[in-house]
Amino acid sequence: MSGRVVVEPFLRAVPVTKSDTTLITPSRGIMASGGTELAIAFQDGSTVILTNITPGYIYPVSVVKVLATGTTATDIIAFY
């Protein structure tokens, strides 16, 4: 093996509504077009707030929630 990493393309993108309770299918990436903070939850229940996010950048994280509390980002898209 040459050590190459094969990255599969995303197959779909779905708009996400911020919610502290609603779960989404675990994503392969998340993006926002506006705002500066993105509060996310992982499958293990841990949470983090990404600050000073870059609009339009796809963050390669698998999240199950985009939390309303702590999120100023807008136009959020989950990639699968």
Tab-separated table of N, CA and C in Angstrom:
chain	number	residue	atom	x	y	z
A	1	MET	N	0.850	-1.175	0.000
A	1	MET	CA	0.000	0.000	0.000
A	1	MET	C	0.892	1.233	0.000
A	2	SER	N	0.514	2.236	-0.736
A	2	SER	CA	1.341	3.427	-0.927
A	2	SER	C	1.109	4.499	0.123
A	3	GLY	N	0.174	4.297	1.041
A	3	GLY	CA	-0.096	5.318	2.043
A	3	GLY	C	-1.067	6.382	1.577
A	4	ARG	N	-1.633	6.199	0.404
A	4	ARG	CA	-2.607	7.165	-0.101
A	4	ARG	C	-3.914	7.049	0.670
A	5	VAL	N	-4.565	8.172	0.820
A	5	VAL	CA	-5.885	8.201	1.443
A	5	VAL	C	-6.908	8.412	0.342
A	6	VAL	N	-7.880	7.520	0.278
A	6	VAL	CA	-8.934	7.646	-0.715
A	6	VAL	C	-10.119	8.342	-0.056
A	7	VAL	N	-10.524	9.453	-0.614
A	7	VAL	CA	-11.644	10.216	-0.082
A	7	VAL	C	-12.835	10.047	-1.021
A	8	GLU	N	-13.897	9.510	-0.481
A	8	GLU	CA	-15.111	9.335	-1.269
A	8	GLU	C	-15.849	10.666	-1.367
A	9	PRO	N	-16.424	10.978	-2.512
A	9	PRO	CA	-17.188	12.222	-2.637
A	9	PRO	C	-18.485	12.128	-1.834
A	10	PHE	N	-18.997	13.278	-1.469
A	10	PHE	CA	-20.297	13.312	-0.803
A	10	PHE	C	-21.367	12.905	-1.805
A	11	LEU	N	-22.391	12.208	-1.320
A	11	LEU	CA	-23.465	11.753	-2.188
A	11	LEU	C	-24.706	12.628	-2.110
A	12	ARG	N	-24.843	13.357	-0.995
A	12	ARG	CA	-25.984	14.259	-0.865
A	12	ARG	C	-25.702	15.317	0.185
A	13	ALA	N	-26.488	16.379	0.117
A	13	ALA	CA	-26.397	17.484	1.070
A	13	ALA	C	-27.812	17.823	1.524
A	14	VAL	N	-27.964	18.073	2.826
A	14	VAL	CA	-29.290	18.299	3.397
A	14	VAL	C	-29.239	19.529	4.304
A	15	PRO	N	-30.172	20.472	4.144
A	15	PRO	CA	-30.232	21.604	5.067
A	15	PRO	C	-30.525	21.116	6.489
A	16	VAL	N	-29.918	21.770	7.469
A	16	VAL	CA	-30.094	21.391	8.872
A	16	VAL	C	-30.737	22.548	9.626
A	17	THR	N	-31.755	22.222	10.413
A	17	THR	CA	-32.374	23.192	11.294
A	17	THR	C	-31.736	23.059	12.672
A	18	LYS	N	-31.284	24.165	13.232
A	18	LYS	CA	-30.678	24.151	14.559
A	18	LYS	C	-31.694	23.660	15.579
A	19	SER	N	-31.281	22.753	16.465
A	19	SER	CA	-32.157	22.233	17.511
A	19	SER	C	-31.317	21.617	18.617
A	20	ASP	N	-31.727	21.838	19.846
A	20	ASP	CA	-31.030	21.228	20.981
A	20	ASP	C	-31.500	19.800	21.231
A	21	THR	N	-32.554	19.366	20.557
A	21	THR	CA	-33.122	18.047	20.824
A	21	THR	C	-33.193	17.121	19.611
A	22	THR	N	-33.333	17.667	18.410
A	22	THR	CA	-33.535	16.836	17.218
A	22	THR	C	-32.225	16.243	16.720
A	23	LEU	N	-32.215	14.912	16.581
A	23	LEU	CA	-31.045	14.226	16.033
A	23	LEU	C	-31.120	14.201	14.511
A	24	ILE	N	-29.948	14.241	13.881
A	24	ILE	CA	-29.861	14.046	12.437
A	24	ILE	C	-29.046	12.781	12.194
A	25	THR	N	-29.139	12.245	11.002
A	25	THR	CA	-28.288	11.122	10.626
A	25	THR	C	-26.837	11.579	10.733
A	26	PRO	N	-25.950	10.753	11.328
A	26	PRO	CA	-24.555	11.173	11.457
A	26	PRO	C	-23.980	11.630	10.113
A	27	SER	N	-23.493	12.853	10.100
A	27	SER	CA	-22.985	13.452	8.866
A	27	SER	C	-21.544	13.040	8.594
A	28	ARG	N	-21.082	13.352	7.389
A	28	ARG	CA	-19.664	13.199	7.044
A	28	ARG	C	-18.982	14.552	6.993
A	29	GLY	N	-19.811	15.616	7.004
A	29	GLY	CA	-19.283	16.971	6.967
A	29	GLY	C	-20.393	17.952	7.258
A	30	ILE	N	-20.004	19.170	7.636
A	30	ILE	CA	-20.987	20.214	7.955
A	30	ILE	C	-20.446	21.549	7.451
A	31	MET	N	-21.354	22.391	6.956
A	31	MET	CA	-20.959	23.681	6.417
A	31	MET	C	-22.010	24.714	6.785
A	32	ALA	N	-21.580	25.951	6.959
A	32	ALA	CA	-22.502	27.062	7.174
A	32	ALA	C	-22.079	28.206	6.258
A	33	SER	N	-23.056	28.965	5.788
A	33	SER	CA	-22.758	30.058	4.864
A	33	SER	C	-22.642	31.411	5.541
A	34	GLY	N	-23.094	31.500	6.796
A	34	GLY	CA	-23.015	32.766	7.511
A	34	GLY	C	-22.858	32.526	8.989
A	35	GLY	N	-22.608	33.595	9.735
A	35	GLY	CA	-22.408	33.482	11.177
A	35	GLY	C	-20.996	33.073	11.517
A	36	THR	N	-20.713	32.992	12.819
A	36	THR	CA	-19.337	32.704	13.225
A	36	THR	C	-19.187	31.530	14.179
A	37	GLU	N	-20.281	31.051	14.787
A	37	GLU	CA	-20.174	29.954	15.748
A	37	GLU	C	-21.122	28.825	15.387
A	38	LEU	N	-20.604	27.603	15.516
A	38	LEU	CA	-21.371	26.413	15.180
A	38	LEU	C	-21.245	25.436	16.341
A	39	ALA	N	-22.336	25.257	17.094
A	39	ALA	CA	-22.350	24.322	18.222
A	39	ALA	C	-22.841	22.976	17.719
A	40	ILE	N	-22.026	21.938	17.908
A	40	ILE	CA	-22.351	20.624	17.369
A	40	ILE	C	-22.241	19.555	18.454
A	41	ALA	N	-22.979	18.456	18.245
A	41	ALA	CA	-22.930	17.311	19.150
A	41	ALA	C	-22.529	16.074	18.361
A	42	PHE	N	-21.727	15.234	18.995
A	42	PHE	CA	-21.251	13.998	18.389
A	42	PHE	C	-22.060	12.808	18.900
A	43	GLN	N	-21.886	11.645	18.291
A	43	GLN	CA	-22.635	10.451	18.668
A	43	GLN	C	-22.419	10.060	20.124
A	44	ASP	N	-21.264	10.342	20.672
A	44	ASP	CA	-20.996	9.962	22.065
A	44	ASP	C	-21.592	10.948	23.065
A	45	GLY	N	-22.276	11.978	22.567
A	45	GLY	CA	-22.917	12.960	23.436
A	45	GLY	C	-22.076	14.182	23.732
A	46	SER	N	-20.811	14.148	23.357
A	46	SER	CA	-19.958	15.309	23.602
A	46	SER	C	-20.330	16.441	22.647
A	47	THR	N	-20.053	17.657	23.077
A	47	THR	CA	-20.377	18.834	22.272
A	47	THR	C	-19.167	19.753	22.194
A	48	VAL	N	-19.186	20.600	21.182
A	48	VAL	CA	-18.139	21.595	21.009
A	48	VAL	C	-18.733	22.763	20.230
A	49	ILE	N	-18.198	23.943	20.464
A	49	ILE	CA	-18.575	25.105	19.661
A	49	ILE	C	-17.378	25.473	18.800
A	50	LEU	N	-17.552	25.373	17.484
A	50	LEU	CA	-16.521	25.820	16.548
A	50	LEU	C	-16.683	27.329	16.419
A	51	THR	N	-15.646	28.069	16.735
A	51	THR	CA	-15.721	29.527	16.691
A	51	THR	C	-14.970	30.066	15.490
A	52	ASN	N	-15.376	31.237	15.055
A	52	ASN	CA	-14.759	31.899	13.907
A	52	ASN	C	-14.714	30.985	12.687
A	53	ILE	N	-15.837	30.299	12.429
A	53	ILE	CA	-15.867	29.383	11.292
A	53	ILE	C	-15.751	30.157	9.985
A	54	THR	N	-15.253	29.481	8.995
A	54	THR	CA	-15.112	30.066	7.667
A	54	THR	C	-16.356	29.743	6.847
A	55	PRO	N	-17.113	30.755	6.433
A	55	PRO	CA	-18.313	30.497	5.624
A	55	PRO	C	-17.964	29.721	4.352
A	56	GLY	N	-18.755	28.681	4.085
A	56	GLY	CA	-18.549	27.894	2.878
A	56	GLY	C	-17.547	26.764	3.007
A	57	TYR	N	-16.835	26.696	4.122
A	57	TYR	CA	-15.859	25.610	4.331
A	57	TYR	C	-16.587	24.390	4.866
A	58	ILE	N	-16.308	23.214	4.311
A	58	ILE	CA	-16.920	21.980	4.797
A	58	ILE	C	-16.005	21.385	5.865
A	59	TYR	N	-16.501	21.376	7.089
A	59	TYR	CA	-15.752	20.799	8.202
A	59	TYR	C	-15.996	19.294	8.205
A	60	PRO	N	-14.924	18.490	8.153
A	60	PRO	CA	-15.066	17.034	8.043
A	60	PRO	C	-15.340	16.392	9.409
A	61	VAL	N	-16.556	16.606	9.922
A	61	VAL	CA	-16.937	16.059	11.223
A	61	VAL	C	-18.247	15.286	11.083
A	62	SER	N	-18.385	14.254	11.889
A	62	SER	CA	-19.607	13.472	11.921
A	62	SER	C	-20.420	13.919	13.124
A	63	VAL	N	-21.468	14.676	12.865
A	63	VAL	CA	-22.284	15.217	13.951
A	63	VAL	C	-23.699	14.641	13.891
A	64	VAL	N	-24.370	14.634	15.064
A	64	VAL	CA	-25.748	14.163	15.127
A	64	VAL	C	-26.713	15.274	15.527
A	65	LYS	N	-26.169	16.430	15.915
A	65	LYS	CA	-26.993	17.600	16.217
A	65	LYS	C	-26.220	18.863	15.881
A	66	VAL	N	-26.953	19.852	15.386
A	66	VAL	CA	-26.458	21.218	15.338
A	66	VAL	C	-27.303	21.959	16.369
A	67	LEU	N	-26.678	22.308	17.465
A	67	LEU	CA	-27.401	22.865	18.599
A	67	LEU	C	-27.842	24.301	18.350
A	68	ALA	N	-29.074	24.603	18.739
A	68	ALA	CA	-29.572	25.979	18.638
A	68	ALA	C	-28.831	26.866	19.641
A	69	THR	N	-28.608	26.327	20.836
A	69	THR	CA	-27.897	27.065	21.876
A	69	THR	C	-26.418	27.137	21.512
A	70	GLY	N	-25.916	28.316	21.313
A	70	GLY	CA	-24.502	28.502	21.001
A	70	GLY	C	-24.194	28.635	19.524
A	71	THR	N	-25.186	28.416	18.649
A	71	THR	CA	-24.951	28.520	17.207
A	71	THR	C	-25.452	29.856	16.686
A	72	THR	N	-24.538	30.617	16.073
A	72	THR	CA	-24.921	31.843	15.380
A	72	THR	C	-24.882	31.644	13.870
A	73	ALA	N	-24.346	30.511	13.439
A	73	ALA	CA	-24.216	30.217	12.019
A	73	ALA	C	-25.587	30.089	11.363
A	74	THR	N	-25.632	30.386	10.074
A	74	THR	CA	-26.868	30.293	9.298
A	74	THR	C	-26.629	29.471	8.049
A	75	ASP	N	-27.714	29.079	7.400
A	75	ASP	CA	-27.647	28.304	6.154
A	75	ASP	C	-26.728	27.084	6.328
A	76	ILE	N	-27.081	26.247	7.293
A	76	ILE	CA	-26.259	25.088	7.654
A	76	ILE	C	-26.647	23.890	6.787
A	77	ILE	N	-25.633	23.214	6.277
A	77	ILE	CA	-25.819	22.053	5.408
A	77	ILE	C	-25.023	20.882	5.971
A	78	ALA	N	-25.660	19.718	6.053
A	78	ALA	CA	-24.955	18.479	6.411
A	78	ALA	C	-24.675	17.707	5.133
A	79	PHE	N	-23.500	17.128	5.051
A	79	PHE	CA	-23.093	16.347	3.886
A	79	PHE	C	-22.998	14.882	4.250
A	80	TYR	N	-23.446	14.043	3.315
A	80	TYR	CA	-23.457	12.586	3.522
A	80	TYR	C	-22.814	11.880	2.354
